[in-house]
PDB file of C-alpha atoms in Angstrom:
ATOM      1  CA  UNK A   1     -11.590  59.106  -6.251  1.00 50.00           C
ATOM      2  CA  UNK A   2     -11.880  55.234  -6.168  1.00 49.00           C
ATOM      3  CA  UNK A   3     -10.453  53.308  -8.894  1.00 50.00           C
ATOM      4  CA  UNK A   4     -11.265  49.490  -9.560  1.00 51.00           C
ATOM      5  CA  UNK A   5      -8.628  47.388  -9.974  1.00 49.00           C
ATOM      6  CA  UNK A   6      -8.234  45.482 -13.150  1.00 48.00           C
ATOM      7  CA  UNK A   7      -9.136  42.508 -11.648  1.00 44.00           C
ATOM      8  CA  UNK A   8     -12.679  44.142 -10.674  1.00 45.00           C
ATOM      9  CA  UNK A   9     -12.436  45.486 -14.524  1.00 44.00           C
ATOM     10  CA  UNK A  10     -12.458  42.549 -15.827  1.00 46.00           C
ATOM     11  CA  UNK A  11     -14.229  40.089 -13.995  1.00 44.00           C
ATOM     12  CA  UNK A  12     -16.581  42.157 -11.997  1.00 46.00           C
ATOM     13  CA  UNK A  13     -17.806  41.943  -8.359  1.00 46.00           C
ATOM     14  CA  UNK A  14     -17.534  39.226  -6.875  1.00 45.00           C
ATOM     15  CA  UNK A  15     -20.574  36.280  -6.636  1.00 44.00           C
ATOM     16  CA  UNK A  16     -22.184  35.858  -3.920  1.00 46.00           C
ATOM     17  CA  UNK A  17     -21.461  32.510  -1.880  1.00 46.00           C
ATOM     18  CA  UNK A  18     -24.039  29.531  -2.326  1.00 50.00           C
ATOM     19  CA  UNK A  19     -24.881  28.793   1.268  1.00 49.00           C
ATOM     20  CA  UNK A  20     -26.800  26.010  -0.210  1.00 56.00           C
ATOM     21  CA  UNK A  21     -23.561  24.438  -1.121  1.00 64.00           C
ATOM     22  CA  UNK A  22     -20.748  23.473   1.827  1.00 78.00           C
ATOM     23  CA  UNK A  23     -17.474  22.323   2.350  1.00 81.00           C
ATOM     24  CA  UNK A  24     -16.633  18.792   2.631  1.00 88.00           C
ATOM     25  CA  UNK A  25     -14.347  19.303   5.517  1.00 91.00           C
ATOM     26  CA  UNK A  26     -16.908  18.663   8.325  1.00 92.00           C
ATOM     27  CA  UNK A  27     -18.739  15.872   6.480  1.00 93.00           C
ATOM     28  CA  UNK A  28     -15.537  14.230   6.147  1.00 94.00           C
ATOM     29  CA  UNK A  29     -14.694  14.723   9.922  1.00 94.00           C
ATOM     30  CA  UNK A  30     -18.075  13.778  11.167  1.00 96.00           C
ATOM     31  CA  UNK A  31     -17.858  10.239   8.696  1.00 96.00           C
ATOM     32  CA  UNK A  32     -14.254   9.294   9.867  1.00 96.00           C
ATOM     33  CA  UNK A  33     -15.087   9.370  13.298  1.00 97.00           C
ATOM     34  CA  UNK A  34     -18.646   6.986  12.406  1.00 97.00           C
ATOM     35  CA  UNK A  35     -16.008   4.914  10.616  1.00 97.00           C
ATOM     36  CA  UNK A  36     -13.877   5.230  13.671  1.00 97.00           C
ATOM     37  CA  UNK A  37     -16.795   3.930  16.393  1.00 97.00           C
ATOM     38  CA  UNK A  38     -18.137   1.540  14.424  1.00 97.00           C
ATOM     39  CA  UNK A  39     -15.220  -0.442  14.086  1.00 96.00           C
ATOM     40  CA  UNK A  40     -14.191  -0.082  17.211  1.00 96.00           C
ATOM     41  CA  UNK A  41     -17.157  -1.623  18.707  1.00 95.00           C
ATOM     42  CA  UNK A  42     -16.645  -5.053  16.235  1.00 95.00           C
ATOM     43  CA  UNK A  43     -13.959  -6.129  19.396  1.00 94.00           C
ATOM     44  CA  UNK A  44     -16.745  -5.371  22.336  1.00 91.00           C
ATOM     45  CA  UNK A  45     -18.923  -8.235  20.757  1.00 86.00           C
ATOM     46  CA  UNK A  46     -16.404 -10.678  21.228  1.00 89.00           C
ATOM     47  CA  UNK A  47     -16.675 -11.594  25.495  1.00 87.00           C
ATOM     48  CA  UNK A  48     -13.836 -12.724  27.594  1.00 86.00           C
ATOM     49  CA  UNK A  49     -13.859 -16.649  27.490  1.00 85.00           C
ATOM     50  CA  UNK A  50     -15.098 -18.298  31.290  1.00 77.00           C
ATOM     51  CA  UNK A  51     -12.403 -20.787  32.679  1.00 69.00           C
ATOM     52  CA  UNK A  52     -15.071 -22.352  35.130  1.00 69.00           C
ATOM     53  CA  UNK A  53     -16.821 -25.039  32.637  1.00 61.00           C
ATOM     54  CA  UNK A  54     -12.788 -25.962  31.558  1.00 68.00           C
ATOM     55  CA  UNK A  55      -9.336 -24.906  30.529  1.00 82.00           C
ATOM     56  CA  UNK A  56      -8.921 -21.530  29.038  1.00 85.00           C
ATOM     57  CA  UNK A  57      -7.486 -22.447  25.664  1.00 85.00           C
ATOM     58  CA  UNK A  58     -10.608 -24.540  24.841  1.00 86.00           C
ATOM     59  CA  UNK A  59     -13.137 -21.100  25.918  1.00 85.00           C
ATOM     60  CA  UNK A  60     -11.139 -19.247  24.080  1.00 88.00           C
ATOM     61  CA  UNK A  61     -10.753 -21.429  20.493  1.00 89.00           C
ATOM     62  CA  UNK A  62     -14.405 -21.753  21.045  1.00 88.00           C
ATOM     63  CA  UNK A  63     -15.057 -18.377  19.949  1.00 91.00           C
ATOM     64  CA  UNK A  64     -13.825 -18.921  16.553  1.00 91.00           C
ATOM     65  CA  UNK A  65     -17.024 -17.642  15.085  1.00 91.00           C
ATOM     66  CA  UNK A  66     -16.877 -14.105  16.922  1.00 93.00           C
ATOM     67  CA  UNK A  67     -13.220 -13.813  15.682  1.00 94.00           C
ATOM     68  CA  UNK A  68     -14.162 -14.442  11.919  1.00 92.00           C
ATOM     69  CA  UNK A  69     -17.337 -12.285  11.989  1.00 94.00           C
ATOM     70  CA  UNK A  70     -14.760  -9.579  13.536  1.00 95.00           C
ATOM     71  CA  UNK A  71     -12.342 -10.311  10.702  1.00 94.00           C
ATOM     72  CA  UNK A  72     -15.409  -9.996   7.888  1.00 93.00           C
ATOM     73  CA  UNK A  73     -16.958  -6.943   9.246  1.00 95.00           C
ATOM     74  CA  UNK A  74     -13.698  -5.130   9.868  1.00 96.00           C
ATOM     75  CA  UNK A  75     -12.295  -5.539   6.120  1.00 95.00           C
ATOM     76  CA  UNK A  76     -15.840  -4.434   5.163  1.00 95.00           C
ATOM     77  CA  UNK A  77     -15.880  -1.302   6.902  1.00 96.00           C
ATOM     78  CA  UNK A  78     -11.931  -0.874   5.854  1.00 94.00           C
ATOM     79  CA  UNK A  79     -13.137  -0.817   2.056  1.00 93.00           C
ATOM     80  CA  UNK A  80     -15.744   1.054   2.727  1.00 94.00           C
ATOM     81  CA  UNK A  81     -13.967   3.768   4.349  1.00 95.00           C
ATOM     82  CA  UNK A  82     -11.362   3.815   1.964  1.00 93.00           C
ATOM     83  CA  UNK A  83     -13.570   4.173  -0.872  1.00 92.00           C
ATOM     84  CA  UNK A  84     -15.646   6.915   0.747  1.00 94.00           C
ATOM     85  CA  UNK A  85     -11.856   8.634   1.440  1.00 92.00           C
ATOM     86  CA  UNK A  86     -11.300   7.961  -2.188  1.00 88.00           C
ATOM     87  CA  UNK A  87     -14.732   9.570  -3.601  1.00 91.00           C
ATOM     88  CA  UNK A  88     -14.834  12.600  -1.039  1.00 91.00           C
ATOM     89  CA  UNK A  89     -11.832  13.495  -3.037  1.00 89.00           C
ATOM     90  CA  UNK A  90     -13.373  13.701  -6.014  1.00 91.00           C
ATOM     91  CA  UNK A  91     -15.923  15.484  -4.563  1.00 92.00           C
ATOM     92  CA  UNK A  92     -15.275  19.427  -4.012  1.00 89.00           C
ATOM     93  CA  UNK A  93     -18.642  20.614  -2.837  1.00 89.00           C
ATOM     94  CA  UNK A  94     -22.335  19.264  -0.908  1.00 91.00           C
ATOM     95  CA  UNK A  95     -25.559  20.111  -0.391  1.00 92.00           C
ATOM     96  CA  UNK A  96     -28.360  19.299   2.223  1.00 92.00           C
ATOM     97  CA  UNK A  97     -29.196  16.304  -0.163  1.00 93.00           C
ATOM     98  CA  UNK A  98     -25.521  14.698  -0.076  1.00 94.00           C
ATOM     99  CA  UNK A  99     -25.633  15.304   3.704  1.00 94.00           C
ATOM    100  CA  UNK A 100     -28.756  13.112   4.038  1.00 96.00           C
ATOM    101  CA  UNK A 101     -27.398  10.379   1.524  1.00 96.00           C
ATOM    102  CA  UNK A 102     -23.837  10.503   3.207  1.00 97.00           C
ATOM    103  CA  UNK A 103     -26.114  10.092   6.456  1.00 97.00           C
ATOM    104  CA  UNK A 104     -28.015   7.046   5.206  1.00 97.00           C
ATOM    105  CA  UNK A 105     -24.574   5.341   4.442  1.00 97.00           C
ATOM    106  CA  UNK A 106     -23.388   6.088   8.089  1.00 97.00           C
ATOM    107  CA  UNK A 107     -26.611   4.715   9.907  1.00 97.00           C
ATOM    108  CA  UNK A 108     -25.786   1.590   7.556  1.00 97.00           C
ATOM    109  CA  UNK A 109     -22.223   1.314   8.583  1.00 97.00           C
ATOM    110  CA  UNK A 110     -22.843   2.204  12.470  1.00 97.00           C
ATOM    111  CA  UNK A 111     -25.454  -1.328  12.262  1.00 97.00           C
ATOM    112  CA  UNK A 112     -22.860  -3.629  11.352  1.00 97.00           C
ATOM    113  CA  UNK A 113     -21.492  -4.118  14.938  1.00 96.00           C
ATOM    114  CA  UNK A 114     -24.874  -5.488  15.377  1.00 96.00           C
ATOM    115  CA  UNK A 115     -25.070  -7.559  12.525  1.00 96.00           C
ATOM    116  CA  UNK A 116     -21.673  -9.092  13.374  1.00 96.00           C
ATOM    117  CA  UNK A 117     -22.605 -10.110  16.607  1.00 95.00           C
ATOM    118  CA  UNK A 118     -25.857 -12.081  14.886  1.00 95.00           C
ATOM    119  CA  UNK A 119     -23.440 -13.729  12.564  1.00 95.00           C
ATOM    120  CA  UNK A 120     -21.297 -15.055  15.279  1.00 94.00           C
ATOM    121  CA  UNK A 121     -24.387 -15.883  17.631  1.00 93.00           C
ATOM    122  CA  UNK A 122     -25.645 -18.252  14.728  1.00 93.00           C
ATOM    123  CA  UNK A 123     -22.231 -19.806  13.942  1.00 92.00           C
ATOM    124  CA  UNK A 124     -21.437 -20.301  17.804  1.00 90.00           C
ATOM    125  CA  UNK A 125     -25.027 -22.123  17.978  1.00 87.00           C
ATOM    126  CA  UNK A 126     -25.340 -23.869  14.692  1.00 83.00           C
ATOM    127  CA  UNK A 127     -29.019 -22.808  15.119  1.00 85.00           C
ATOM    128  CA  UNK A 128     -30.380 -20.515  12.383  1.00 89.00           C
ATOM    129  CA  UNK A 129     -26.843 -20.215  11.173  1.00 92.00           C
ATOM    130  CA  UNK A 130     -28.338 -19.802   7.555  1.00 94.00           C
ATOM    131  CA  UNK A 131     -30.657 -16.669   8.835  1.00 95.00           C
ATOM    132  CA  UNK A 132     -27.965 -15.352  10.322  1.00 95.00           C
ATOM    133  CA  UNK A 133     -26.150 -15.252   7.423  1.00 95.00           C
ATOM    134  CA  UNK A 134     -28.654 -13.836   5.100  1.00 96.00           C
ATOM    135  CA  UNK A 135     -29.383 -10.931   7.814  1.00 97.00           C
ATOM    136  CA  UNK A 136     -25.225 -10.211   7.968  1.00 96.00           C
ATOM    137  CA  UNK A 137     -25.517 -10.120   3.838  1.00 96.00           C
ATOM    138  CA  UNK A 138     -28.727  -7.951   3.450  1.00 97.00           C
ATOM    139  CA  UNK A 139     -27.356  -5.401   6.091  1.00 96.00           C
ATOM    140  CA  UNK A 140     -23.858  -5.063   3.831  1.00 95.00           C
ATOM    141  CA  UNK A 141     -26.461  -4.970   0.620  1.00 96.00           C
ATOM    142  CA  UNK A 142     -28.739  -2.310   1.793  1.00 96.00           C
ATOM    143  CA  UNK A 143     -25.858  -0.174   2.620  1.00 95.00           C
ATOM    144  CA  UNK A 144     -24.654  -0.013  -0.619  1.00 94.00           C
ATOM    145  CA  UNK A 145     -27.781   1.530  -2.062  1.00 96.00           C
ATOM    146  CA  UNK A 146     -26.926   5.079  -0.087  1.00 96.00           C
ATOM    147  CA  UNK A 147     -22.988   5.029  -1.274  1.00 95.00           C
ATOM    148  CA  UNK A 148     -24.455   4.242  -4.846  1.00 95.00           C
ATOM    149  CA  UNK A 149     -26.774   7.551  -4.253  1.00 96.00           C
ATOM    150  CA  UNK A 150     -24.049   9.880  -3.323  1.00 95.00           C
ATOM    151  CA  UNK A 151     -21.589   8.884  -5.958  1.00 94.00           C
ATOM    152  CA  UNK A 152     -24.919   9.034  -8.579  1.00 93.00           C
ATOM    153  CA  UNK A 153     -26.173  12.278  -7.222  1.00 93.00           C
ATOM    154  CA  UNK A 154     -22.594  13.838  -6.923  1.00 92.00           C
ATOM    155  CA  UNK A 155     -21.381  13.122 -10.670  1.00 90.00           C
ATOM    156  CA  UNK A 156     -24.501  13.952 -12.316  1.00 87.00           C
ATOM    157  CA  UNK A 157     -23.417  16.889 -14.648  1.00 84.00           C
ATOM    158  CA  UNK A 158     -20.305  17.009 -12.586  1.00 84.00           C
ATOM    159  CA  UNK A 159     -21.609  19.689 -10.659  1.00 83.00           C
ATOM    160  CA  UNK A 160     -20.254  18.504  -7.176  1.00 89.00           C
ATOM    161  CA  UNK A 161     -16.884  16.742  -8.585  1.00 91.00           C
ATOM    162  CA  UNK A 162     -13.420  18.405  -9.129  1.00 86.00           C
ATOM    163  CA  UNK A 163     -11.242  18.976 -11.643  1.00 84.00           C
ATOM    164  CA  UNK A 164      -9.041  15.820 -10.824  1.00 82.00           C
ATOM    165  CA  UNK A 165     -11.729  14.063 -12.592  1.00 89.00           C
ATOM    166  CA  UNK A 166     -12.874  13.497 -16.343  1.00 90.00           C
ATOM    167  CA  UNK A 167     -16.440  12.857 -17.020  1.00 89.00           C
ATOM    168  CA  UNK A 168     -15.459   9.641 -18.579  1.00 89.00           C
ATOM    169  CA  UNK A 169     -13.596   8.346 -15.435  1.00 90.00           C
ATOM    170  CA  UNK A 170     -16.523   9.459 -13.434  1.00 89.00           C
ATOM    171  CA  UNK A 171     -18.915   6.966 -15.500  1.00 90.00           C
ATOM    172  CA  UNK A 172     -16.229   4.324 -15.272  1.00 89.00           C
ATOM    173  CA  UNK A 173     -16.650   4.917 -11.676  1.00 88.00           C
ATOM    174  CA  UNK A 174     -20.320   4.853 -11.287  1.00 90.00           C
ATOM    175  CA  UNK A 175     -20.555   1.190 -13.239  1.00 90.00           C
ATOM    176  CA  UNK A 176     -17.956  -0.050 -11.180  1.00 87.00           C
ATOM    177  CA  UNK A 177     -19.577   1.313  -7.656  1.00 90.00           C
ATOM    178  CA  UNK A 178     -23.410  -0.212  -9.362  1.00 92.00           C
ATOM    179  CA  UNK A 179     -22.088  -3.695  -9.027  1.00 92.00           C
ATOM    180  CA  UNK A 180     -21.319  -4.104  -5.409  1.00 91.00           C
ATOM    181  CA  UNK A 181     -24.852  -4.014  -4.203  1.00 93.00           C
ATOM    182  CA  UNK A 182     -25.591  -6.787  -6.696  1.00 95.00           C
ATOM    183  CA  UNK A 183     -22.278  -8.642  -5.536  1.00 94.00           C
ATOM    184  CA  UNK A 184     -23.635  -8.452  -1.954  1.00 94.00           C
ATOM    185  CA  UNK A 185     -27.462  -9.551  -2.818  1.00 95.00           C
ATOM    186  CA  UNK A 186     -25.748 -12.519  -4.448  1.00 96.00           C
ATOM    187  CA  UNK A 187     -23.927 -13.897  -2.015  1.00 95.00           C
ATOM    188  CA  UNK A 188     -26.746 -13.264   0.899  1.00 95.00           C
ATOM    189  CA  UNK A 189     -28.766 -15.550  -1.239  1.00 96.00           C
ATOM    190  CA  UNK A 190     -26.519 -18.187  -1.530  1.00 95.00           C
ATOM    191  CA  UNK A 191     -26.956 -17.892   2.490  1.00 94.00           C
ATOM    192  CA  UNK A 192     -30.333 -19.105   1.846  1.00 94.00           C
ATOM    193  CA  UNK A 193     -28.488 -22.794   0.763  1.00 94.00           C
ATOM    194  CA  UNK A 194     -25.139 -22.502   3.749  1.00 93.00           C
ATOM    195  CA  UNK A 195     -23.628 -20.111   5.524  1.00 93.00           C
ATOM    196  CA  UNK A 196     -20.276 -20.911   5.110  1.00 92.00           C
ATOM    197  CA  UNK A 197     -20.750 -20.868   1.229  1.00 94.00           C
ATOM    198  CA  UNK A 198     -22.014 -17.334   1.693  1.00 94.00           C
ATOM    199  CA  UNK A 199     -18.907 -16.548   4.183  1.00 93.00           C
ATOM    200  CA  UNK A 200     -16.717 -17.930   1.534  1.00 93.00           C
ATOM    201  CA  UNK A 201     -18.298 -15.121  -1.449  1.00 94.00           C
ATOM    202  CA  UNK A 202     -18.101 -12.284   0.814  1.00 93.00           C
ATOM    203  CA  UNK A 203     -14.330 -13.158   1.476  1.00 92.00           C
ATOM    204  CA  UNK A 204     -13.373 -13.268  -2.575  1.00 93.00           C
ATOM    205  CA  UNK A 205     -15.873 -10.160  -2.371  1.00 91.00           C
ATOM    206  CA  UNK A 206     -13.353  -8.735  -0.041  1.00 90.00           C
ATOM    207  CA  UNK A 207     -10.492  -9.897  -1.155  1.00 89.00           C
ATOM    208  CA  UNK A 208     -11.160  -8.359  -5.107  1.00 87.00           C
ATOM    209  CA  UNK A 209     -11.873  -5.265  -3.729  1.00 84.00           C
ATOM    210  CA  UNK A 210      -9.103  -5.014  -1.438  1.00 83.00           C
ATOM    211  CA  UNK A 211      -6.584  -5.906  -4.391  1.00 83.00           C
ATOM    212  CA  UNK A 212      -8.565  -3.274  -6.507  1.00 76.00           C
ATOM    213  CA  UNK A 213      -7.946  -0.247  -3.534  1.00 69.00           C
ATOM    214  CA  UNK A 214      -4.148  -1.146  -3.501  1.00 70.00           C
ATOM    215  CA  UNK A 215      -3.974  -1.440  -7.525  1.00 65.00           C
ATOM    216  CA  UNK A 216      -5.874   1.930  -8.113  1.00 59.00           C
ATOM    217  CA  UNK A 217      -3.226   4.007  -5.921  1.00 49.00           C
ATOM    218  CA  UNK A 218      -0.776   3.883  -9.393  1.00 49.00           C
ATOM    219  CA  UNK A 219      -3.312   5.220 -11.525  1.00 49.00           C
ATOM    220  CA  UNK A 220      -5.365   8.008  -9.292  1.00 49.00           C
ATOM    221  CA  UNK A 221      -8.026  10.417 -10.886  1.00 51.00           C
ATOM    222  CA  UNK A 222      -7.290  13.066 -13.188  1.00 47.00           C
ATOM    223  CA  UNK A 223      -3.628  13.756 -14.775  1.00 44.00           C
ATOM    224  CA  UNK A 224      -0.462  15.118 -12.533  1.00 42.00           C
ATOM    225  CA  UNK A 225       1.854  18.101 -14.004  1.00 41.00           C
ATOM    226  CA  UNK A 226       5.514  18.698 -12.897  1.00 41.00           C
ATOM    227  CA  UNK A 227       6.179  21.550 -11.321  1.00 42.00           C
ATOM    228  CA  UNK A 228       9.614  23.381 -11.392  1.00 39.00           C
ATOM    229  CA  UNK A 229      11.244  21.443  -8.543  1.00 41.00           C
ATOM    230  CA  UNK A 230      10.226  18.039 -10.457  1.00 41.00           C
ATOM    231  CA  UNK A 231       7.499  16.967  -7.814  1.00 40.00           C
ATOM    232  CA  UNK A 232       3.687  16.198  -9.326  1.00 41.00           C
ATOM    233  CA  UNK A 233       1.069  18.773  -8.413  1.00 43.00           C
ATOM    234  CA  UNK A 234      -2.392  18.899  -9.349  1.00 46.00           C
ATOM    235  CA  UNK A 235      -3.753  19.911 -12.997  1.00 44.00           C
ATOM    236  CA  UNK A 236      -4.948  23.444 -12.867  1.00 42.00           C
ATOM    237  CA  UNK A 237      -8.423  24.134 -12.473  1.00 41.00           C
ATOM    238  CA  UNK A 238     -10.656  24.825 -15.612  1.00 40.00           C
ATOM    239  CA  UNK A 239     -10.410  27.754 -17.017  1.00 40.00           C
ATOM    240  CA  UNK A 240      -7.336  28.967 -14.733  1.00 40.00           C
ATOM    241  CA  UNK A 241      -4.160  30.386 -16.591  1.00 39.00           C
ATOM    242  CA  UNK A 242      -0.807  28.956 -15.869  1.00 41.00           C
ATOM    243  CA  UNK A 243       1.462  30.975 -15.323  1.00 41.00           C
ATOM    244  CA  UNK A 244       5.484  30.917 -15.572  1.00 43.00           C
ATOM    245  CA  UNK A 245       7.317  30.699 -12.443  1.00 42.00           C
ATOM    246  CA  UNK A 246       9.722  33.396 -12.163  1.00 44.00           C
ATOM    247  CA  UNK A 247      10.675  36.307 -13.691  1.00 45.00           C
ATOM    248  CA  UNK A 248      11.036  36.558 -17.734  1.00 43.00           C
ATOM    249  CA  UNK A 249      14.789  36.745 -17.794  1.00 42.00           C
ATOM    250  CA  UNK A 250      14.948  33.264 -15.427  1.00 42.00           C
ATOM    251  CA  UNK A 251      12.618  31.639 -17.595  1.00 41.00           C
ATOM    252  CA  UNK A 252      12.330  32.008 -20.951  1.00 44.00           C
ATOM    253  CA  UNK A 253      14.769  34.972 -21.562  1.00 47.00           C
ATOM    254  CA  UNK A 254      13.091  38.452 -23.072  1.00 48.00           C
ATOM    255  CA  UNK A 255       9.538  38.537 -24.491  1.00 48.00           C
ATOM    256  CA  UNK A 256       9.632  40.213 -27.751  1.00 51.00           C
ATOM    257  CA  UNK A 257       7.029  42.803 -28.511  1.00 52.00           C
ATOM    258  CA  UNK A 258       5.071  42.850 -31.257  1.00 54.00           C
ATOM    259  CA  UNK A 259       5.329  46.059 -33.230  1.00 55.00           C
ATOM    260  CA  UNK A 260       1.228  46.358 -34.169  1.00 58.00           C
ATOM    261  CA  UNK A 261       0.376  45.935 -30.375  1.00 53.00           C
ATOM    262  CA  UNK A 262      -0.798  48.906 -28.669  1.00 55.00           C
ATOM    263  CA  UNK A 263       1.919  50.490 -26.123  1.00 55.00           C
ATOM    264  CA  UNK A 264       0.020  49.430 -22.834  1.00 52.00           C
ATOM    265  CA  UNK A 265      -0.300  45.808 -24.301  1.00 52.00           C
ATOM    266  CA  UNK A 266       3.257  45.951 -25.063  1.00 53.00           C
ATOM    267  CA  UNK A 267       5.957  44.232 -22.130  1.00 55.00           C
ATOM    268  CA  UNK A 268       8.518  46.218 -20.583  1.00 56.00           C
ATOM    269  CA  UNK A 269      12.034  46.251 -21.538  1.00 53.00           C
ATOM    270  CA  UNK A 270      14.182  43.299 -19.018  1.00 50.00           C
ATOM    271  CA  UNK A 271      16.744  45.226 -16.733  1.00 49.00           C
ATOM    272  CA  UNK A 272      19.389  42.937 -16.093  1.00 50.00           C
ATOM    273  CA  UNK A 273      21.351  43.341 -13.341  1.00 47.00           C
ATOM    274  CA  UNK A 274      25.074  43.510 -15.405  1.00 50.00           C
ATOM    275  CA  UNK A 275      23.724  46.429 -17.047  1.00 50.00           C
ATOM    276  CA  UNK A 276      23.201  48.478 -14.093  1.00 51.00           C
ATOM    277  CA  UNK A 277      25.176  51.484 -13.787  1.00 54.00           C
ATOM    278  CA  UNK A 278      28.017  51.102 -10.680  1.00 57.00           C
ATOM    279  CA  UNK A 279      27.079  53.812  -8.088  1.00 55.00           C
ATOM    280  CA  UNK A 280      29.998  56.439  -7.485  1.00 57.00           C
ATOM    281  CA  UNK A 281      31.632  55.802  -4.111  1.00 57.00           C
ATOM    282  CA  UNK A 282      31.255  58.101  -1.519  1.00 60.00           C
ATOM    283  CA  UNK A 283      33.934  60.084  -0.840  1.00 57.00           C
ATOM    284  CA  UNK A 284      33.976  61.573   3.090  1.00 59.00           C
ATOM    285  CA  UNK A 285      33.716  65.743   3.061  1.00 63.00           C
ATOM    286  CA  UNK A 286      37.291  67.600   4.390  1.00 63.00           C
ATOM    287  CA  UNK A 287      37.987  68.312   7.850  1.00 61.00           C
ATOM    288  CA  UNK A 288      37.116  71.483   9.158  1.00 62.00           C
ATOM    289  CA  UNK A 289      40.256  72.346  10.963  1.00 63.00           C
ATOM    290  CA  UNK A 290      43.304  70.350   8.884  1.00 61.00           C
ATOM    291  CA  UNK A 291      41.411  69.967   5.469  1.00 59.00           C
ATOM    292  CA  UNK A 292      42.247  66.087   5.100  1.00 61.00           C
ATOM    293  CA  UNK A 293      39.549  64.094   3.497  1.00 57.00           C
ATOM    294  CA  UNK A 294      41.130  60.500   4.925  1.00 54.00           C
ATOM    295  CA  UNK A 295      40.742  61.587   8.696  1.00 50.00           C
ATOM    296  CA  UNK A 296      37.844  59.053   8.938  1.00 47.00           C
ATOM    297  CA  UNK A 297      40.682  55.942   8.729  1.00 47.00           C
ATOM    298  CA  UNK A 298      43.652  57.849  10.615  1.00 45.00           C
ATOM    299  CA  UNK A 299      43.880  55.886  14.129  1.00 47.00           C
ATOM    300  CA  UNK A 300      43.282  58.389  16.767  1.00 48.00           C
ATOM    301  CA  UNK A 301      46.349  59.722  18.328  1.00 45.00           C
TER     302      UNK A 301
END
């Protein structure tokens, strides 16, 4: 006859998976390597200097522009990147809707190669330098409307996030990820007035939130617990039991039992290892022939 097992007793069958809901393994993959390509391609914008209209040093401190819109759209897709590390690992499950949104960001992210060869173009030429500008800042402000969605859509009744998380840290998080669109539509409109005003507030821009990445590694989401070797480990998940590492007698010595308990909730008695009984030695059966019971250590003759 089959038996359940108490674990089947008590909790019952298993649930069936929710193929609705995925892993974040693959979208992480698949986002690392957009991350990957699209800064890669900020250095192909930036052409090999010609020697033919003079020296070499003067072609190549005349691309001053391409090297600063290379430096600007590089720390932009660095923060970015980082953040989107930092909020996939709050994030323990998606959907088909947090595939689309996480695909919005990426088309965003994969334009700004383009955009940073417009804002180079404009500062090389001095002509529409101001338009150039205001494109580069609109591109960095639309993109912030997807990575707003996901974060939105993911902590809503903290369905998708984990249990390194609070719901209170996850609103502190959402107000704090609702002002960079703003911060980026500001500074695109001071664009409108000079460029190099507008360069200068997406620098602090990238600058605050670069400080802000390197100060929030001390204080990371959701509380650490010491484990038995002293190293930090992650909080257990809700609902889950601790339990002690070890046996009884290692840990906390002998559990006493509580007379009024039933016997099968009762805990067995602790066997130490002093109290075992010593096993008799094992004495070697006479010889046959002479009737000695040491012939087993006699050297042979």
């Amino acid at each position: 006859m089959k038996h359940d097992t108490p674990t089947q007793a008590q909790h019952g069958p298993p649930e069936p998976a929710d193929l609705t809901e995925i892993s974040t393994f693959r979208l992480e993959i698949f986002s690392d390597a957009v991350f990957a390509i699209a800064i890669t391609l900020l250095i192909l914008e930036i052409k090999v200097p010609s020697a033919e209209d003079g020296t070499m040093l003067h072609g190549l401190l005349a691309l001053w522009p391409s090297y600063g819109a290379y430096l600007f759209s590089f720390l932009i897709i660095g923060v970015v990147w980082m953040n989107h590390h930092t909020m996939m690992h709050c994030i323990r499950r998606v959907d088909r809707v947090l595939l689309v949104l996480n695909l919005l960001l990426l088309m965003c992210v994969a334009f700004i190669p383009f955009s940073t060869a417009v804002l180079a173009e404009g500062l090389a030429t001095g002509h529409g330098d101001r338009t150039a500008a205001v494109f580069y800042g609109l591109v960095l402000t639309v993109g912030g409307l997807p990575f707003n969605a996901i974060w939105w859509y993911a902590s809503r009744d903290h369905r998708h996030l984990s249990h390194l998380i609070t719901e209170a840290e996850a609103d502190v998080i959402r107000r704090h990820f609702s002002m960079g669109p703003f911060l980026y539509l500001g500074a695109t409109l001071v664009g409108l007035l000079s460029a190099v005003a507008s360069l200068t507030c997406f620098a602090l821009l990238i600058l605050f939130y670069m400080i802000e990445v390197l100060g929030s590694r001390k204080s990371g989401p959701g509380p650490a617990h010491p484990d038995r070797d002293g190293r930090q480990s992650d909080p257990p998940a809700h609902g889950a039991v601790q339990l002690p590492v070890g046996p009884p007698e290692l840990t906390a010595g002998p559990i006493p039992s509580d007379p009024q308990a039933p016997p099968h909730a009762r805990p067995l008695p602790v066997v130490h290892a002093h109290a075992m009984p010593a096993a008799p030695a094992r004495v070697a059966p006479p010889c046959p022939s002479c009737g000695r019971s040491d012939y087993s250590s006699a050297s042979p003759q």
